[in-house]
Tab-separated table of C-alpha atoms and ligand atoms in Angstrom:
chain	number	residue	atom	x	y	z
F	1	MET	CA	-88.868	19.909	-3.783
F	2	THR	CA	-89.672	18.408	-0.321
F	3	THR	CA	-92.804	19.131	1.513
F	4	TYR	CA	-93.580	18.523	5.092
F	5	GLU	CA	-96.510	18.758	7.436
F	6	VAL	CA	-95.671	20.747	10.421
F	7	ASN	CA	-97.747	20.723	13.361
F	8	PHE	CA	-98.126	24.233	15.108
F	9	ASP	CA	-98.916	23.138	18.608
F	10	GLY	CA	-100.474	25.850	21.228
F	11	LEU	CA	-98.129	26.677	23.876
F	12	ILE	CA	-100.372	25.988	27.038
F	13	GLY	CA	-100.988	29.626	28.762
F	14	PRO	CA	-100.327	30.464	32.372
F	15	THR	CA	-104.101	30.986	33.075
F	16	HIS	CA	-105.200	27.455	32.189
F	17	HIS	CA	-108.213	26.430	34.563
F	18	TYR	CA	-111.381	24.516	34.442
F	19	GLY	CA	-114.371	27.191	33.870
F	20	GLY	CA	-116.786	24.230	32.705
F	21	LEU	CA	-117.442	26.877	30.028
F	22	SER	CA	-118.095	24.361	26.992
F	23	HIS	CA	-121.446	22.814	27.126
F	24	GLY	CA	-121.806	19.832	25.064
F	25	ASN	CA	-118.180	19.098	25.916
F	26	LEU	CA	-118.466	16.761	28.422
F	27	ALA	CA	-114.746	16.796	30.020
F	28	SER	CA	-115.166	20.363	30.394
F	29	VAL	CA	-118.730	20.631	31.970
F	30	GLY	CA	-117.449	17.426	34.135
F	31	HIS	CA	-114.268	18.997	35.381
F	32	ARG	CA	-116.044	22.482	36.060
F	33	HIS	CA	-113.964	24.357	38.921
F	34	ALA	CA	-111.491	21.354	39.730
F	35	ILE	CA	-108.001	22.541	40.418
F	36	SER	CA	-106.051	22.881	37.434
F	37	SER	CA	-102.427	22.866	37.158
F	38	PRO	CA	-101.006	25.293	34.456
F	39	ARG	CA	-97.516	24.351	34.886
F	40	SER	CA	-97.798	20.537	34.320
F	41	ALA	CA	-100.301	21.338	31.480
F	42	ALA	CA	-97.545	23.369	29.612
F	43	LEU	CA	-94.956	21.038	30.458
F	44	GLN	CA	-97.184	17.929	29.161
F	45	GLY	CA	-97.671	19.983	25.826
F	46	LEU	CA	-93.995	20.828	25.440
F	47	ALA	CA	-93.212	17.401	26.157
F	48	LYS	CA	-95.538	16.219	23.297
F	49	MET	CA	-94.022	18.823	20.884
F	50	MET	CA	-90.480	17.431	21.707
F	51	ARG	CA	-91.727	13.737	21.379
F	52	VAL	CA	-92.691	14.580	17.654
F	53	ALA	CA	-89.512	16.945	17.135
F	54	ASP	CA	-87.589	14.013	18.043
F	55	LEU	CA	-89.246	11.832	15.384
F	56	GLY	CA	-87.636	14.142	12.922
F	57	ILE	CA	-91.132	15.906	12.123
F	58	PRO	CA	-90.686	19.708	11.924
F	59	GLN	CA	-92.527	20.800	15.223
F	60	ALA	CA	-93.463	24.568	15.808
F	61	PHE	CA	-95.983	26.363	18.159
F	62	LEU	CA	-98.317	29.252	18.557
F	63	PRO	CA	-97.729	31.570	21.686
F	64	PRO	CA	-100.489	31.660	24.327
F	65	GLN	CA	-102.773	34.656	24.012
F	66	ARG	CA	-102.831	37.681	26.096
F	67	ARG	CA	-105.075	37.221	29.429
F	68	PRO	CA	-107.206	38.409	30.992
F	69	ASP	CA	-109.120	39.828	28.162
F	70	LEU	CA	-109.529	43.357	29.730
F	71	ALA	CA	-111.433	44.572	26.551
F	72	PHE	CA	-113.987	42.011	26.881
F	73	LEU	CA	-114.575	43.085	30.635
F	74	GLU	CA	-115.132	46.674	29.551
F	75	VAL	CA	-117.636	45.590	27.243
F	76	GLN	CA	-119.484	43.763	29.842
F	77	GLY	CA	-119.513	46.878	31.861
F	78	PHE	CA	-116.461	46.750	34.217
F	79	SER	CA	-114.650	49.624	33.673
F	80	GLY	CA	-111.262	51.043	36.056
F	81	SER	CA	-107.890	49.938	36.391
F	82	PRO	CA	-107.062	46.392	35.478
F	83	ALA	CA	-107.065	45.441	39.013
F	84	GLU	CA	-110.355	47.142	39.837
F	85	ARG	CA	-111.880	45.458	36.734
F	86	ILE	CA	-110.752	41.963	37.793
F	87	SER	CA	-112.021	42.382	41.582
F	88	ALA	CA	-115.319	43.981	40.680
F	89	THR	CA	-115.668	41.042	37.991
F	90	GLY	CA	-114.507	38.487	40.335
F	91	GLN	CA	-117.358	39.670	42.982
F	92	GLN	CA	-120.324	39.957	40.678
F	93	ARG	CA	-119.785	37.617	37.956
F	94	PRO	CA	-116.887	35.133	38.290
F	95	ASP	CA	-118.402	33.429	35.320
F	96	LEU	CA	-117.304	36.287	33.075
F	97	LEU	CA	-113.819	36.430	34.963
F	98	SER	CA	-113.181	32.626	34.012
F	99	ILE	CA	-114.152	33.663	30.119
F	100	ALA	CA	-111.606	36.571	30.324
F	101	TYR	CA	-108.867	34.458	31.666
F	102	SER	CA	-109.486	31.234	29.388
F	103	ALA	CA	-106.425	29.617	27.952
F	104	SER	CA	-108.559	27.837	25.506
F	105	ALA	CA	-106.252	29.303	22.640
F	106	MET	CA	-104.142	26.264	23.374
F	107	TRP	CA	-106.160	24.133	20.873
F	108	THR	CA	-104.847	25.424	17.974
F	109	ALA	CA	-106.733	22.993	15.891
F	110	ASN	CA	-109.537	25.573	16.251
F	111	ALA	CA	-107.139	28.471	15.351
F	112	ALA	CA	-107.756	28.340	11.589
F	113	THR	CA	-108.700	26.371	8.609
F	114	VAL	CA	-105.518	25.873	6.552
F	115	SER	CA	-104.854	25.122	2.719
F	116	PRO	CA	-101.494	23.709	1.595
F	117	SER	CA	-100.158	25.867	-1.432
F	118	SER	CA	-100.692	22.907	-3.707
F	119	ASP	CA	-104.563	23.183	-3.153
F	120	CYS	CA	-105.015	26.498	-3.997
F	121	GLU	CA	-105.135	28.340	-7.387
F	122	ASP	CA	-102.507	31.055	-6.855
F	123	GLY	CA	-100.024	28.753	-5.434
F	124	ARG	CA	-100.002	30.373	-1.762
F	125	VAL	CA	-100.898	28.904	1.394
F	126	HIS	CA	-104.178	30.113	2.544
F	127	PHE	CA	-105.230	30.378	6.367
F	128	THR	CA	-109.017	31.473	7.706
F	129	PRO	CA	-108.733	32.029	11.574
F	130	ALA	CA	-111.767	30.528	13.166
F	131	ASN	CA	-114.330	32.965	14.225
F	132	LEU	CA	-115.340	30.568	16.965
F	133	GLN	CA	-118.460	32.392	17.899
F	134	THR	CA	-120.611	29.568	19.246
F	135	MET	CA	-119.060	29.648	22.669
F	136	PRO	CA	-118.187	33.303	24.196
F	137	HIS	CA	-114.786	32.426	25.720
F	138	ARG	CA	-113.468	30.920	22.303
F	139	ALA	CA	-114.782	33.742	20.194
F	140	LEU	CA	-112.053	36.003	22.082
F	141	GLU	CA	-109.432	34.044	20.211
F	142	ALA	CA	-109.874	35.120	16.703
F	143	ARG	CA	-108.736	38.974	16.880
F	144	GLN	CA	-105.521	37.687	18.098
F	145	THR	CA	-105.050	34.380	16.134
F	146	THR	CA	-105.634	36.593	13.076
F	147	LYS	CA	-102.278	38.861	14.390
F	148	THR	CA	-100.328	35.973	15.235
F	149	LEU	CA	-100.558	34.216	11.754
F	150	ARG	CA	-100.136	37.450	10.257
F	151	THR	CA	-96.898	37.767	12.283
F	152	ILE	CA	-95.446	34.196	11.442
F	153	PHE	CA	-96.747	33.889	8.069
F	154	HIS	CA	-95.864	37.454	7.030
F	155	ASP	CA	-94.528	36.800	3.655
F	156	LYS	CA	-97.281	37.449	1.044
F	157	ASN	CA	-95.540	35.900	-1.570
F	158	HIS	CA	-96.126	32.476	0.210
F	159	PHE	CA	-99.026	32.868	2.347
F	160	VAL	CA	-102.439	34.485	2.659
F	161	VAL	CA	-104.093	35.292	6.226
F	162	HIS	CA	-107.511	36.068	5.593
F	163	GLU	CA	-110.037	37.631	7.876
F	164	PRO	CA	-112.420	35.331	10.033
F	165	VAL	CA	-115.628	34.625	8.267
F	166	THR	CA	-118.013	37.291	9.387
F	167	ALA	CA	-119.735	36.487	12.279
F	168	GLY	CA	-123.407	35.643	11.891
F	169	VAL	CA	-126.006	33.100	12.979
F	170	GLU	CA	-125.117	30.988	10.001
F	171	THR	CA	-121.345	31.306	9.808
F	172	SER	CA	-119.934	29.879	13.089
F	173	ASP	CA	-116.698	28.146	11.991
F	174	GLU	CA	-114.309	26.252	14.506
F	175	GLY	CA	-111.419	25.937	12.032
F	176	ALA	CA	-109.218	22.685	11.153
F	177	ALA	CA	-111.007	20.452	13.870
F	178	ASN	CA	-114.024	19.987	11.348
F	179	HIS	CA	-111.409	19.958	8.330
F	180	THR	CA	-109.387	17.102	6.969
F	181	ARG	CA	-107.279	16.972	3.952
F	182	LEU	CA	-106.296	13.536	2.167
F	183	CYS	CA	-103.498	13.212	-0.431
F	184	ARG	CA	-100.957	10.632	-1.804
F	185	SER	CA	-98.446	12.686	-0.652
F	186	TYR	CA	-98.161	16.380	1.185
F	187	GLY	CA	-96.887	18.260	-1.824
F	188	GLY	CA	-99.536	16.695	-4.344
F	189	PRO	CA	-103.104	17.645	-4.691
F	190	GLY	CA	-105.453	17.163	-2.047
F	191	VAL	CA	-109.098	16.438	-0.980
F	192	GLU	CA	-110.325	18.777	1.343
F	193	ILE	CA	-112.967	17.658	3.528
F	194	PHE	CA	-115.309	20.331	5.394
F	195	VAL	CA	-117.316	18.839	7.982
F	196	TYR	CA	-120.290	20.923	9.104
F	197	GLY	CA	-123.019	20.276	11.793
F	198	ARG	CA	-125.975	22.700	10.484
F	199	GLU	CA	-126.778	24.329	7.208
F	200	GLN	CA	-129.405	26.536	6.437
F	201	ASP	CA	-133.328	25.548	6.770
F	202	ASP	CA	-132.229	22.598	8.769
F	203	HIS	CA	-134.437	19.857	10.155
F	204	HIS	CA	-132.178	17.463	11.415
F	205	GLN	CA	-131.268	19.276	14.470
F	206	THR	CA	-129.424	18.048	17.451
F	207	GLN	CA	-131.545	17.370	20.819
F	208	ARG	CA	-129.178	18.007	23.437
F	209	PHE	CA	-125.836	20.026	22.553
F	210	PRO	CA	-125.033	23.068	20.366
F	211	VAL	CA	-123.806	22.554	16.571
F	212	ARG	CA	-120.654	24.443	16.367
F	213	GLN	CA	-119.937	24.213	12.472
F	214	THR	CA	-121.868	25.610	9.889
F	215	ARG	CA	-122.045	24.896	6.170
F	216	ALA	CA	-121.947	28.147	4.833
F	217	ALA	CA	-118.688	28.898	6.795
F	218	SER	CA	-117.113	25.919	5.578
F	219	GLU	CA	-118.008	27.249	1.710
F	220	ALA	CA	-116.672	30.524	1.980
F	221	ILE	CA	-113.530	29.280	3.199
F	222	ALA	CA	-113.197	26.604	0.300
F	223	THR	CA	-113.970	29.519	-1.869
F	224	SER	CA	-111.540	32.081	-0.485
F	225	HIS	CA	-108.811	29.466	-0.287
F	226	MET	CA	-109.257	29.094	-4.291
F	227	LEU	CA	-109.698	25.379	-3.939
F	228	ASN	CA	-110.814	23.496	-6.860
F	229	PRO	CA	-114.410	22.617	-6.149
F	230	GLN	CA	-114.101	19.016	-7.552
F	231	ARG	CA	-111.533	18.470	-4.863
F	232	CYS	CA	-113.835	19.560	-1.976
F	233	VAL	CA	-116.283	17.498	-0.244
F	234	PHE	CA	-118.852	18.803	2.269
F	235	ALA	CA	-119.911	16.320	4.789
F	236	ARG	CA	-122.528	16.657	7.693
F	237	GLN	CA	-121.730	15.501	10.981
F	238	HIS	CA	-123.921	12.688	12.409
F	239	PRO	CA	-126.285	14.495	14.897
F	240	ASP	CA	-126.189	11.636	17.438
F	241	ALA	CA	-122.368	11.887	17.527
F	242	ILE	CA	-122.745	15.608	18.813
F	243	ASP	CA	-125.271	14.807	21.156
F	244	ALA	CA	-123.054	12.016	22.516
F	245	GLY	CA	-120.297	14.804	23.180
F	246	VAL	CA	-118.440	14.870	19.646
F	247	PHE	CA	-118.423	18.709	19.538
F	248	HIS	CA	-115.832	18.459	16.718
F	249	ASN	CA	-115.305	16.193	13.784
F	250	ASP	CA	-111.551	15.492	15.227
F	251	VAL	CA	-113.269	13.427	18.271
F	252	ILE	CA	-114.443	11.099	15.629
F	253	SER	CA	-112.254	10.544	12.751
F	254	VAL	CA	-108.719	11.049	11.723
F	255	GLY	CA	-106.973	11.166	8.439
F	256	ASN	CA	-103.686	11.570	7.202
F	257	GLN	CA	-102.323	11.202	3.485
F	258	SER	CA	-104.141	8.230	2.091
F	259	PHE	CA	-105.389	6.687	5.209
F	260	HIS	CA	-108.633	7.684	6.933
F	261	LEU	CA	-109.976	6.302	10.013
F	262	VAL	CA	-113.393	7.139	10.762
F	263	HIS	CA	-116.209	6.043	13.366
F	264	GLU	CA	-119.173	4.455	12.003
F	265	PHE	CA	-121.287	7.346	13.568
F	266	ALA	CA	-118.941	10.185	12.063
F	267	PHE	CA	-121.025	11.554	9.189
F	268	ALA	CA	-124.913	11.558	8.475
F	269	ASP	CA	-125.535	9.555	5.268
F	270	GLN	CA	-122.009	8.072	5.989
F	271	ASP	CA	-121.856	5.353	2.987
F	272	ARG	CA	-122.604	8.296	0.559
F	273	VAL	CA	-120.082	10.510	2.309
F	274	LEU	CA	-117.274	7.740	2.240
F	275	ALA	CA	-118.345	6.988	-1.419
F	276	GLU	CA	-117.783	10.585	-2.646
F	277	ILE	CA	-114.657	11.071	-0.723
F	278	SER	CA	-113.222	7.744	-2.174
F	279	ASP	CA	-114.351	8.664	-5.662
F	280	THR	CA	-112.820	12.256	-5.149
F	281	PHE	CA	-109.653	10.892	-4.180
F	282	GLY	CA	-109.153	8.170	-6.704
F	283	PRO	CA	-107.227	4.914	-6.504
F	284	GLY	CA	-105.154	4.234	-3.432
F	285	LEU	CA	-107.119	5.663	-0.325
F	286	GLN	CA	-107.642	3.343	2.400
F	287	GLN	CA	-110.874	3.893	4.566
F	288	ILE	CA	-111.144	2.076	7.758
F	289	VAL	CA	-114.697	2.080	9.636
F	290	VAL	CA	-114.700	1.635	13.260
F	291	THR	CA	-117.964	0.385	14.362
F	292	ASP	CA	-119.936	1.270	17.215
F	293	GLN	CA	-119.502	-2.474	18.640
F	294	GLU	CA	-115.711	-1.769	18.523
F	295	LEU	CA	-115.489	1.580	20.218
F	296	SER	CA	-119.165	2.744	21.300
F	297	LEU	CA	-119.527	6.453	21.124
F	298	PRO	CA	-119.375	6.983	24.895
F	299	ASP	CA	-115.983	5.288	24.607
F	300	ALA	CA	-114.673	7.366	21.678
F	301	VAL	CA	-115.598	10.398	23.843
F	302	GLN	CA	-114.069	8.988	26.989
F	303	SER	CA	-110.771	7.627	25.563
F	304	TYR	CA	-110.340	10.327	22.725
F	305	PHE	CA	-109.013	7.594	20.394
F	306	PHE	CA	-109.947	9.532	17.236
F	307	ASN	CA	-108.179	12.599	18.642
F	308	SER	CA	-104.780	10.740	18.338
F	309	GLN	CA	-102.115	12.173	15.822
F	310	LEU	CA	-101.436	9.972	12.864
F	311	ILE	CA	-98.088	10.793	12.072
F	312	THR	CA	-95.976	10.002	8.870
F	313	THR	CA	-92.602	8.768	9.799
F	314	GLY	CA	-91.488	6.983	6.374
F	315	SER	CA	-93.227	5.898	3.224
F	316	ASN	CA	-96.676	4.572	3.964
F	317	GLN	CA	-95.474	4.145	7.593
F	318	MET	CA	-97.561	6.090	10.299
F	319	LEU	CA	-97.138	6.235	14.062
F	320	LEU	CA	-100.386	7.022	16.129
F	321	LEU	CA	-99.825	9.130	19.121
F	322	CYS	CA	-102.676	8.311	21.358
F	323	PRO	CA	-103.803	10.150	24.807
F	324	ILE	CA	-102.925	8.143	27.711
F	325	GLU	CA	-106.769	7.636	28.505
F	326	CYS	CA	-106.908	5.233	25.418
F	327	SER	CA	-104.539	2.464	27.405
F	328	GLU	CA	-106.882	2.949	30.268
F	329	ASN	CA	-110.102	2.380	28.022
F	330	ALA	CA	-110.628	-1.727	27.362
F	331	ALA	CA	-112.231	-1.031	24.100
F	332	ALA	CA	-109.845	1.739	22.793
F	333	ASN	CA	-107.076	-0.719	23.818
F	334	ARG	CA	-108.355	-3.549	22.065
F	335	LEU	CA	-108.800	-1.386	18.761
F	336	VAL	CA	-105.344	-0.290	19.126
F	337	ALA	CA	-104.039	-3.740	19.215
F	338	SER	CA	-106.144	-4.821	16.276
F	339	LEU	CA	-105.303	-1.882	14.039
F	340	LEU	CA	-101.495	-2.841	14.714
F	341	LYS	CA	-101.990	-6.080	13.334
F	342	ALA	CA	-104.236	-5.480	10.507
F	343	ASP	CA	-102.950	-4.367	7.037
F	344	ASN	CA	-102.581	-0.533	7.194
F	345	PRO	CA	-99.956	2.213	7.275
F	346	ILE	CA	-100.141	2.186	11.458
F	347	TYR	CA	-96.680	0.364	12.460
F	348	ASP	CA	-96.554	1.584	16.336
F	349	CYS	CA	-98.742	3.266	18.728
F	350	GLN	CA	-97.365	5.415	21.504
F	351	PHE	CA	-99.087	6.941	24.562
F	352	VAL	CA	-99.074	10.563	25.729
F	353	ASP	CA	-99.983	12.303	28.728
F	354	LEU	CA	-101.955	15.214	28.404
F	355	ARG	CA	-104.260	15.043	31.161
F	356	GLU	CA	-104.384	18.824	31.917
F	357	SER	CA	-105.731	19.633	28.560
F	358	MET	CA	-108.011	16.157	28.237
F	359	GLN	CA	-109.870	17.431	31.020
F	360	ASN	CA	-110.971	20.302	29.231
F	361	GLY	CA	-111.641	18.288	26.130
F	362	GLY	CA	-108.468	18.774	24.423
F	363	GLY	CA	-106.418	15.828	23.042
F	364	PRO	CA	-103.395	15.356	21.042
F	365	ALA	CA	-104.869	16.652	18.000
F	366	CYS	CA	-106.697	19.269	19.322
F	367	LEU	CA	-103.572	20.952	20.484
F	368	ARG	CA	-101.946	21.171	17.037
F	369	LEU	CA	-102.798	23.018	13.814
F	370	ARG	CA	-101.369	21.205	10.604
F	371	VAL	CA	-99.388	23.196	8.347
F	372	VAL	CA	-98.346	21.725	4.963
F	373	LEU	CA	-95.245	23.540	3.922
F	374	THR	CA	-92.574	23.270	1.198
F	375	GLU	CA	-89.103	23.803	1.956
F	376	GLU	CA	-89.242	27.268	0.597
F	377	GLU	CA	-92.465	28.359	2.398
F	378	ARG	CA	-90.813	26.783	5.798
F	379	ALA	CA	-87.455	28.858	5.138
F	380	VAL	CA	-88.992	32.043	5.541
F	381	LEU	CA	-90.760	31.599	8.837
F	382	PRO	CA	-89.327	33.017	11.977
F	383	PRO	CA	-86.847	30.145	13.472
F	384	SER	CA	-87.804	31.103	16.879
F	385	VAL	CA	-91.451	29.200	16.267
F	386	PHE	CA	-89.731	25.966	15.972
F	387	ILE	CA	-88.906	23.316	18.639
F	388	THR	CA	-85.460	22.191	19.027
F	389	GLN	CA	-83.847	20.842	21.875
F	390	ARG	CA	-82.601	24.169	22.872
F	391	GLN	CA	-85.780	25.837	22.335
F	392	TYR	CA	-87.565	23.152	24.481
F	393	ARG	CA	-85.237	23.715	27.348
F	394	GLN	CA	-85.680	27.201	27.302
F	395	LEU	CA	-89.577	27.088	27.084
F	396	CYS	CA	-89.784	24.337	29.820
F	397	ASP	CA	-87.370	26.818	32.121
F	398	TRP	CA	-89.732	29.739	31.388
F	399	VAL	CA	-92.887	27.580	32.330
F	400	LYS	CA	-91.361	26.573	35.365
F	401	ARG	CA	-90.396	30.189	36.572
F	402	HIS	CA	-93.443	31.844	35.672
F	403	TYR	CA	-96.609	29.361	35.744
F	404	ARG	CA	-98.363	28.333	38.969
F	405	SER	CA	-98.453	24.665	39.905
F	406	GLN	CA	-101.950	25.152	41.074
F	407	LEU	CA	-105.036	27.439	40.118
F	408	THR	CA	-108.705	27.324	41.085
F	409	VAL	CA	-111.328	29.947	39.631
F	410	ASP	CA	-111.110	31.633	42.792
F	411	ASP	CA	-107.754	32.544	42.312
F	412	LEU	CA	-108.587	34.500	38.974
F	413	ALA	CA	-109.778	37.017	41.346
F	414	ASP	CA	-106.282	37.747	42.624
F	415	PRO	CA	-104.993	40.856	41.146
F	416	ARG	CA	-101.392	39.632	41.513
F	417	LEU	CA	-102.209	37.244	38.825
F	418	ILE	CA	-102.361	39.711	36.133
F	419	ASP	CA	-98.773	41.100	36.890
F	420	GLU	CA	-97.703	37.450	36.750
F	421	VAL	CA	-98.940	36.585	33.658
F	422	ALA	CA	-97.888	40.168	31.964
F	423	ILE	CA	-94.339	39.477	33.334
F	424	ALA	CA	-94.269	36.066	31.477
F	425	MET	CA	-95.494	37.000	28.605
F	426	GLN	CA	-93.352	39.914	28.106
F	427	GLU	CA	-90.479	37.655	28.556
F	428	LEU	CA	-91.743	35.118	26.048
F	429	ASP	CA	-92.003	37.868	23.167
F	430	GLU	CA	-88.417	38.729	23.892
F	431	MET	CA	-87.471	35.192	23.571
F	432	LEU	CA	-89.411	34.681	20.287
F	433	GLY	CA	-87.983	38.091	18.999
F	434	PHE	CA	-91.529	39.310	17.196
N	1	SUG	O1	-113.689	24.192	22.317
N	1	SUG	N1	-112.468	23.442	25.522
N	1	SUG	C1	-112.359	23.349	24.187
N	1	SUG	C2	-111.672	22.002	23.773
N	1	SUG	C3	-111.429	21.944	22.185
N	1	SUG	C4	-111.113	20.932	21.876
N	1	SUG	N2	-110.436	20.983	20.207
N	1	SUG	C5	-110.753	20.058	19.485
N	1	SUG	N3	-111.502	19.281	19.373
N	1	SUG	N4	-109.984	20.530	18.089
N	1	SUG	C6	-113.622	23.269	23.586
N	1	SUG	O2	-114.887	23.008	23.996
N	1	SUG	C7	-113.017	24.066	27.825
N	1	SUG	C8	-112.719	25.394	28.583
N	1	SUG	C9	-113.069	25.636	30.041
N	1	SUG	O3	-114.451	24.759	30.312
N	1	SUG	O4	-112.652	25.986	31.036
N	1	SUG	C10	-112.529	24.328	26.374
N	1	SUG	O5	-113.004	25.306	25.923
């Protein structure tokens, strides 16, 4: 039976803007209140999806979430009609308006943690939507994500969509951005690596930036996904990396099948962690450690090299899909050239322009949720979530008709935006048929 890795990218929503909302994410804070282009952002994201689909790799998407989140504004004390709530919040608390309008659900690597059926004892694909509780704008996503995943992965014979891990100080969870699965082939058993930044009674705190993933959440997910504990590795993120702006593990390491590319400061106690991963995997794993000399932590964060997608295009053949910023960073450029020459599965590197998302700290890998599916599992999904030439054209056309080419944080107080977005979303719902 053929098994695929399907990327579910986040379709970038019409309210994409630069709120400067993510402390510890240097790009987000650095572009605070810059002018965004929701239209370019969405078209860039769609072009990336089509590029992957053109390689013959199944590509799907998750729709944008409903914004503004009026219920959130109500909880903050702003009541009345939608337009009244927006205008009062805009005048008194523009920071809350930015949260209510955030399009951050585009970064679907944070939507959920996913374990393929071949790893789970009950033979079903397990999803746990991330609670994203560390950042208020991201915490709004969990409820809608759960609903969307339950709609798309509705067949209970094949899929389980759990509730997000219950919110609590020690259970903050950011999904697949802190989870890597290595395997010999997608359909075979995998090693699931859960990366966390904090555990209970921790004495190794970061100095500057918040830690977003807790060990307790990762453990709860491994248990509810019915994974074999012998095939799971729990690794702690290096606190220096977090303090350098590596707020998720997918900004400092990337793995695919039997190839694992990591920065030397990806994990605390790195030698032990890599040995444990290798022992758990057994023979055939290739681990490449990129030294800080080759690519310093600031260069890794600036170029987002590790946020590239490693895409299998043939037997032990992988394409590296890098953010275009890597081509503009001398050290990242040298690293790509040397990886292309060395003995490893990467045979080609392509650059992709995702600048609108990148300026909020979201590269190619942030924009996609990897879901390994058998042919049978894939066959029960709604066809409208897959990117075909036709669907791509329709979505581009929809974006061009409904999205603004520019958006500032002040524009969020414009009551017309509420209706514009509602009309766009209604049309998308009709297009998707669910
Ligand atoms: O959570 N940025 C996102 C970027 C997420 C990247 N995801 C992965 N690494 N997988 C975040 O920090 C910025 C929003 C703003 O400032 O408007 C933001 O939420």
